[in-house]
Amino acid sequence: MQFSSLLAILPTFVAIALAKPTDVPTKEPIAYYPVNNDDGRISAVEGSPNGLYVIHNNTHAAYHGEADTQTVGKFGRVNSARAAADFTCDPSCNGQQHNAGDIQSAENGLASWFSSGLSWNHQIYYLQNSVYAFGCDYGNGQTTKASDYQASVSCVDSHCGSSQGGWDSIHDWKATYGREFGSFGC
């Protein structure tokens, strides 16, 4: 009798073990969109929606969707860089000016995805209108923390201002994070 009771509840335990949590955002792409790749400068094609993209190959990017608006609200500007010994603030400013609101929306969108534990390699970007908040990987892939990304954003802000394009190269991480307008290059 005990064996038959165990067999009766076994399917319930199997169903629980195989169930996927519904509150964890998916990291699988929603769609693939073509990209323009002109002399190493990446840009979205006309009609591409705002949101996160990870470069898939020379002609397409995997689109993951827009940032969770509940998560985005908690990311503001960070006032100081990460204290880790391997973080270096090595910014470059490109002289282009753009709407600071679009820049912050793009950067907050990318930070939101980084807070989800997304791993990536080569190039990643968050498109907000014509602003590209981006990351470039020169190693074997990245799993970026939102706080590390925000330290890099703060580095660029402190040297370029909050409405100018620029990027921060972190050599020990083999990564660059920045923002550009109309297109970006790694």
PDB file of C-alpha atoms in Angstrom:
ATOM      1  CA  MET A   1       0.000   0.000   0.000  1.00  0.00           C
ATOM      2  CA  GLN A   2       2.808   2.436   0.760  1.00  0.00           C
ATOM      3  CA  PHE A   3       4.416   1.693  -2.600  1.00  0.00           C
ATOM      4  CA  SER A   4       1.193   2.509  -4.447  1.00  0.00           C
ATOM      5  CA  SER A   5       0.903   5.810  -2.525  1.00  0.00           C
ATOM      6  CA  LEU A   6       4.445   6.692  -3.538  1.00  0.00           C
ATOM      7  CA  LEU A   7       3.646   5.923  -7.159  1.00  0.00           C
ATOM      8  CA  ALA A   8       0.562   8.110  -6.958  1.00  0.00           C
ATOM      9  CA  ILE A   9       2.468  11.214  -5.813  1.00  0.00           C
ATOM     10  CA  LEU A  10       5.568  10.616  -7.970  1.00  0.00           C
ATOM     11  CA  PRO A  11       4.136  12.471 -11.009  1.00  0.00           C
ATOM     12  CA  THR A  12       3.565  15.541  -8.825  1.00  0.00           C
ATOM     13  CA  PHE A  13       7.222  15.613  -7.750  1.00  0.00           C
ATOM     14  CA  VAL A  14       8.403  15.113 -11.334  1.00  0.00           C
ATOM     15  CA  ALA A  15       6.182  17.979 -12.532  1.00  0.00           C
ATOM     16  CA  ILE A  16       7.566  20.293  -9.824  1.00  0.00           C
ATOM     17  CA  ALA A  17      11.159  19.323 -10.624  1.00  0.00           C
ATOM     18  CA  LEU A  18      10.690  19.982 -14.352  1.00  0.00           C
ATOM     19  CA  ALA A  19       8.681  23.187 -14.021  1.00  0.00           C
ATOM     20  CA  LYS A  20      10.381  26.401 -15.123  1.00  0.00           C
ATOM     21  CA  PRO A  21      10.094  29.478 -12.939  1.00  0.00           C
ATOM     22  CA  THR A  22       7.817  32.075 -14.478  1.00  0.00           C
ATOM     23  CA  ASP A  23       9.365  35.111 -12.825  1.00  0.00           C
ATOM     24  CA  VAL A  24      12.823  34.695 -14.405  1.00  0.00           C
ATOM     25  CA  PRO A  25      13.257  36.677 -17.642  1.00  0.00           C
ATOM     26  CA  THR A  26      14.212  34.638 -20.665  1.00  0.00           C
ATOM     27  CA  LYS A  27      17.654  35.094 -22.119  1.00  0.00           C
ATOM     28  CA  GLU A  28      16.681  33.505 -25.398  1.00  0.00           C
ATOM     29  CA  PRO A  29      16.307  35.923 -28.319  1.00  0.00           C
ATOM     30  CA  ILE A  30      12.844  36.953 -29.417  1.00  0.00           C
ATOM     31  CA  ALA A  31      13.905  37.523 -33.029  1.00  0.00           C
ATOM     32  CA  TYR A  32      16.892  38.188 -35.269  1.00  0.00           C
ATOM     33  CA  TYR A  33      17.223  41.538 -37.034  1.00  0.00           C
ATOM     34  CA  PRO A  34      19.602  42.476 -39.827  1.00  0.00           C
ATOM     35  CA  VAL A  35      22.299  45.010 -38.980  1.00  0.00           C
ATOM     36  CA  ASN A  36      24.451  47.268 -41.095  1.00  0.00           C
ATOM     37  CA  ASN A  37      28.156  46.607 -40.668  1.00  0.00           C
ATOM     38  CA  ASP A  38      30.068  49.329 -42.510  1.00  0.00           C
ATOM     39  CA  ASP A  39      33.829  49.338 -41.893  1.00  0.00           C
ATOM     40  CA  GLY A  40      33.369  47.882 -38.406  1.00  0.00           C
ATOM     41  CA  ARG A  41      30.583  50.331 -37.457  1.00  0.00           C
ATOM     42  CA  ILE A  42      27.379  48.565 -36.382  1.00  0.00           C
ATOM     43  CA  SER A  43      23.939  50.131 -36.841  1.00  0.00           C
ATOM     44  CA  ALA A  44      20.404  48.819 -36.718  1.00  0.00           C
ATOM     45  CA  VAL A  45      18.371  48.753 -39.905  1.00  0.00           C
ATOM     46  CA  GLU A  46      15.412  51.095 -40.311  1.00  0.00           C
ATOM     47  CA  GLY A  47      12.438  49.925 -38.264  1.00  0.00           C
ATOM     48  CA  SER A  48      14.417  47.971 -35.655  1.00  0.00           C
ATOM     49  CA  PRO A  49      12.703  48.259 -32.260  1.00  0.00           C
ATOM     50  CA  ASN A  50      14.340  49.734 -29.175  1.00  0.00           C
ATOM     51  CA  GLY A  51      15.831  47.123 -26.876  1.00  0.00           C
ATOM     52  CA  LEU A  52      18.749  44.766 -26.306  1.00  0.00           C
ATOM     53  CA  TYR A  53      20.695  43.195 -29.162  1.00  0.00           C
ATOM     54  CA  VAL A  54      23.615  40.780 -29.138  1.00  0.00           C
ATOM     55  CA  ILE A  55      25.553  40.553 -32.385  1.00  0.00           C
ATOM     56  CA  HIS A  56      24.929  37.081 -33.823  1.00  0.00           C
ATOM     57  CA  ASN A  57      27.071  37.251 -36.966  1.00  0.00           C
ATOM     58  CA  ASN A  58      28.220  39.848 -39.538  1.00  0.00           C
ATOM     59  CA  THR A  59      24.688  40.446 -40.809  1.00  0.00           C
ATOM     60  CA  HIS A  60      22.292  39.852 -37.893  1.00  0.00           C
ATOM     61  CA  ALA A  61      21.763  40.625 -34.218  1.00  0.00           C
ATOM     62  CA  ALA A  62      19.695  38.624 -31.741  1.00  0.00           C
ATOM     63  CA  TYR A  63      16.950  40.847 -30.309  1.00  0.00           C
ATOM     64  CA  HIS A  64      16.073  40.145 -26.659  1.00  0.00           C
ATOM     65  CA  GLY A  65      13.425  42.816 -26.108  1.00  0.00           C
ATOM     66  CA  GLU A  66      13.134  45.961 -24.071  1.00  0.00           C
ATOM     67  CA  ALA A  67      14.297  46.282 -20.497  1.00  0.00           C
ATOM     68  CA  ASP A  68      11.948  45.524 -17.639  1.00  0.00           C
ATOM     69  CA  THR A  69      10.626  48.957 -16.687  1.00  0.00           C
ATOM     70  CA  GLN A  70      10.347  47.947 -13.029  1.00  0.00           C
ATOM     71  CA  THR A  71      14.048  47.090 -12.962  1.00  0.00           C
ATOM     72  CA  VAL A  72      15.214  50.085 -14.992  1.00  0.00           C
ATOM     73  CA  GLY A  73      13.915  52.573 -12.444  1.00  0.00           C
ATOM     74  CA  LYS A  74      16.454  51.506  -9.834  1.00  0.00           C
ATOM     75  CA  PHE A  75      19.484  52.403 -11.963  1.00  0.00           C
ATOM     76  CA  GLY A  76      20.551  56.012 -11.780  1.00  0.00           C
ATOM     77  CA  ARG A  77      23.925  57.577 -12.306  1.00  0.00           C
ATOM     78  CA  VAL A  78      26.658  56.131 -10.117  1.00  0.00           C
ATOM     79  CA  ASN A  79      28.867  58.732  -8.464  1.00  0.00           C
ATOM     80  CA  SER A  80      32.022  56.708  -7.975  1.00  0.00           C
ATOM     81  CA  ALA A  81      33.859  54.016  -9.876  1.00  0.00           C
ATOM     82  CA  ARG A  82      34.288  50.473  -8.623  1.00  0.00           C
ATOM     83  CA  ALA A  83      37.124  50.114  -6.168  1.00  0.00           C
ATOM     84  CA  ALA A  84      38.455  46.851  -7.615  1.00  0.00           C
ATOM     85  CA  ALA A  85      42.136  46.908  -8.497  1.00  0.00           C
ATOM     86  CA  ASP A  86      41.490  45.757 -12.063  1.00  0.00           C
ATOM     87  CA  PHE A  87      39.038  48.565 -12.928  1.00  0.00           C
ATOM     88  CA  THR A  88      40.665  51.389 -14.808  1.00  0.00           C
ATOM     89  CA  CYS A  89      38.954  54.559 -15.967  1.00  0.00           C
ATOM     90  CA  ASP A  90      40.383  55.110 -19.454  1.00  0.00           C
ATOM     91  CA  PRO A  91      37.697  57.121 -21.282  1.00  0.00           C
ATOM     92  CA  SER A  92      37.573  58.545 -24.784  1.00  0.00           C
ATOM     93  CA  CYS A  93      35.082  61.218 -25.833  1.00  0.00           C
ATOM     94  CA  ASN A  94      33.970  61.517 -29.449  1.00  0.00           C
ATOM     95  CA  GLY A  95      32.579  65.072 -29.439  1.00  0.00           C
ATOM     96  CA  GLN A  96      29.076  64.065 -30.581  1.00  0.00           C
ATOM     97  CA  GLN A  97      26.207  65.479 -28.520  1.00  0.00           C
ATOM     98  CA  HIS A  98      22.784  63.885 -28.052  1.00  0.00           C
ATOM     99  CA  ASN A  99      19.701  64.016 -25.853  1.00  0.00           C
ATOM    100  CA  ALA A 100      20.768  63.076 -22.312  1.00  0.00           C
ATOM    101  CA  GLY A 101      17.372  61.416 -21.661  1.00  0.00           C
ATOM    102  CA  ASP A 102      17.817  58.964 -24.557  1.00  0.00           C
ATOM    103  CA  ILE A 103      21.383  58.271 -23.437  1.00  0.00           C
ATOM    104  CA  GLN A 104      20.291  57.501 -19.886  1.00  0.00           C
ATOM    105  CA  SER A 105      17.393  55.325 -21.119  1.00  0.00           C
ATOM    106  CA  ALA A 106      19.769  53.287 -23.304  1.00  0.00           C
ATOM    107  CA  GLU A 107      22.330  52.937 -20.509  1.00  0.00           C
ATOM    108  CA  ASN A 108      19.662  51.984 -17.968  1.00  0.00           C
ATOM    109  CA  GLY A 109      18.292  49.420 -20.411  1.00  0.00           C
ATOM    110  CA  LEU A 110      21.696  47.795 -20.834  1.00  0.00           C
ATOM    111  CA  ALA A 111      22.322  47.895 -17.065  1.00  0.00           C
ATOM    112  CA  SER A 112      18.970  46.210 -16.497  1.00  0.00           C
ATOM    113  CA  TRP A 113      19.931  43.317 -18.761  1.00  0.00           C
ATOM    114  CA  PHE A 114      23.346  43.051 -17.108  1.00  0.00           C
ATOM    115  CA  SER A 115      21.575  42.741 -13.744  1.00  0.00           C
ATOM    116  CA  SER A 116      19.852  39.608 -15.084  1.00  0.00           C
ATOM    117  CA  GLY A 117      23.173  37.755 -15.425  1.00  0.00           C
ATOM    118  CA  LEU A 118      23.218  37.766 -19.225  1.00  0.00           C
ATOM    119  CA  SER A 119      26.460  36.364 -20.672  1.00  0.00           C
ATOM    120  CA  TRP A 120      27.631  37.644 -24.048  1.00  0.00           C
ATOM    121  CA  ASN A 121      30.597  37.874 -26.352  1.00  0.00           C
ATOM    122  CA  HIS A 122      31.815  40.097 -29.203  1.00  0.00           C
ATOM    123  CA  GLN A 123      29.304  43.000 -29.175  1.00  0.00           C
ATOM    124  CA  ILE A 124      26.155  43.847 -27.264  1.00  0.00           C
ATOM    125  CA  TYR A 125      24.041  46.985 -27.445  1.00  0.00           C
ATOM    126  CA  TYR A 126      20.866  48.572 -26.199  1.00  0.00           C
ATOM    127  CA  LEU A 127      19.183  50.754 -28.813  1.00  0.00           C
ATOM    128  CA  GLN A 128      17.100  53.732 -27.659  1.00  0.00           C
ATOM    129  CA  ASN A 129      15.995  55.728 -30.691  1.00  0.00           C
ATOM    130  CA  SER A 130      19.401  56.435 -32.308  1.00  0.00           C
ATOM    131  CA  VAL A 131      21.500  55.990 -29.122  1.00  0.00           C
ATOM    132  CA  TYR A 132      23.623  52.868 -28.785  1.00  0.00           C
ATOM    133  CA  ALA A 133      24.731  51.940 -25.257  1.00  0.00           C
ATOM    134  CA  PHE A 134      27.202  49.187 -26.058  1.00  0.00           C
ATOM    135  CA  GLY A 135      29.757  46.698 -24.838  1.00  0.00           C
ATOM    136  CA  CYS A 136      32.671  45.192 -26.757  1.00  0.00           C
ATOM    137  CA  ASP A 137      34.366  41.961 -25.706  1.00  0.00           C
ATOM    138  CA  TYR A 138      37.987  41.366 -26.718  1.00  0.00           C
ATOM    139  CA  GLY A 139      38.408  38.149 -24.745  1.00  0.00           C
ATOM    140  CA  ASN A 140      36.404  34.969 -24.422  1.00  0.00           C
ATOM    141  CA  GLY A 141      33.059  36.430 -23.375  1.00  0.00           C
ATOM    142  CA  GLN A 142      31.687  38.556 -20.565  1.00  0.00           C
ATOM    143  CA  THR A 143      29.192  38.257 -17.753  1.00  0.00           C
ATOM    144  CA  THR A 144      28.913  41.869 -16.741  1.00  0.00           C
ATOM    145  CA  LYS A 145      27.496  43.040 -13.426  1.00  0.00           C
ATOM    146  CA  ALA A 146      25.240  46.077 -13.596  1.00  0.00           C
ATOM    147  CA  SER A 147      27.394  47.788 -10.951  1.00  0.00           C
ATOM    148  CA  ASP A 148      30.562  47.281 -13.029  1.00  0.00           C
ATOM    149  CA  TYR A 149      28.832  48.669 -16.106  1.00  0.00           C
ATOM    150  CA  GLN A 150      27.548  51.647 -14.122  1.00  0.00           C
ATOM    151  CA  ALA A 151      31.100  52.358 -12.902  1.00  0.00           C
ATOM    152  CA  SER A 152      32.191  52.494 -16.524  1.00  0.00           C
ATOM    153  CA  VAL A 153      29.264  54.827 -17.372  1.00  0.00           C
ATOM    154  CA  SER A 154      30.300  57.079 -14.476  1.00  0.00           C
ATOM    155  CA  CYS A 155      33.842  57.160 -15.819  1.00  0.00           C
ATOM    156  CA  VAL A 156      32.594  58.351 -19.224  1.00  0.00           C
ATOM    157  CA  ASP A 157      30.198  60.859 -17.616  1.00  0.00           C
ATOM    158  CA  SER A 158      32.967  62.359 -15.469  1.00  0.00           C
ATOM    159  CA  HIS A 159      35.205  62.988 -18.486  1.00  0.00           C
ATOM    160  CA  CYS A 160      32.749  63.553 -21.347  1.00  0.00           C
ATOM    161  CA  GLY A 161      29.627  64.880 -19.623  1.00  0.00           C
ATOM    162  CA  SER A 162      26.238  63.165 -19.661  1.00  0.00           C
ATOM    163  CA  SER A 163      25.241  64.168 -23.214  1.00  0.00           C
ATOM    164  CA  GLN A 164      28.432  63.446 -25.186  1.00  0.00           C
ATOM    165  CA  GLY A 165      29.347  60.167 -26.821  1.00  0.00           C
ATOM    166  CA  GLY A 166      32.255  58.238 -25.388  1.00  0.00           C
ATOM    167  CA  TRP A 167      33.530  54.936 -24.070  1.00  0.00           C
ATOM    168  CA  ASP A 168      35.677  53.418 -21.354  1.00  0.00           C
ATOM    169  CA  SER A 169      38.228  50.711 -22.146  1.00  0.00           C
ATOM    170  CA  ILE A 170      38.944  48.346 -19.257  1.00  0.00           C
ATOM    171  CA  HIS A 171      42.029  46.496 -20.423  1.00  0.00           C
ATOM    172  CA  ASP A 172      42.184  43.901 -17.631  1.00  0.00           C
ATOM    173  CA  TRP A 173      38.586  42.900 -18.383  1.00  0.00           C
ATOM    174  CA  LYS A 174      39.236  42.869 -22.150  1.00  0.00           C
ATOM    175  CA  ALA A 175      36.113  45.008 -22.550  1.00  0.00           C
ATOM    176  CA  THR A 176      34.945  48.443 -23.616  1.00  0.00           C
ATOM    177  CA  TYR A 177      31.625  50.041 -22.623  1.00  0.00           C
ATOM    178  CA  GLY A 178      30.262  53.216 -24.109  1.00  0.00           C
ATOM    179  CA  ARG A 179      27.613  55.153 -25.968  1.00  0.00           C
ATOM    180  CA  GLU A 180      27.505  56.449 -29.513  1.00  0.00           C
ATOM    181  CA  PHE A 181      24.852  57.875 -31.787  1.00  0.00           C
ATOM    182  CA  GLY A 182      23.677  56.528 -35.148  1.00  0.00           C
ATOM    183  CA  SER A 183      26.139  53.613 -34.993  1.00  0.00           C
ATOM    184  CA  PHE A 184      28.945  52.265 -32.826  1.00  0.00           C
ATOM    185  CA  GLY A 185      32.284  50.578 -33.327  1.00  0.00           C
ATOM    186  CA  CYS A 186      34.351  48.156 -31.311  1.00  0.00           C
TER     187      CYS A 186
END
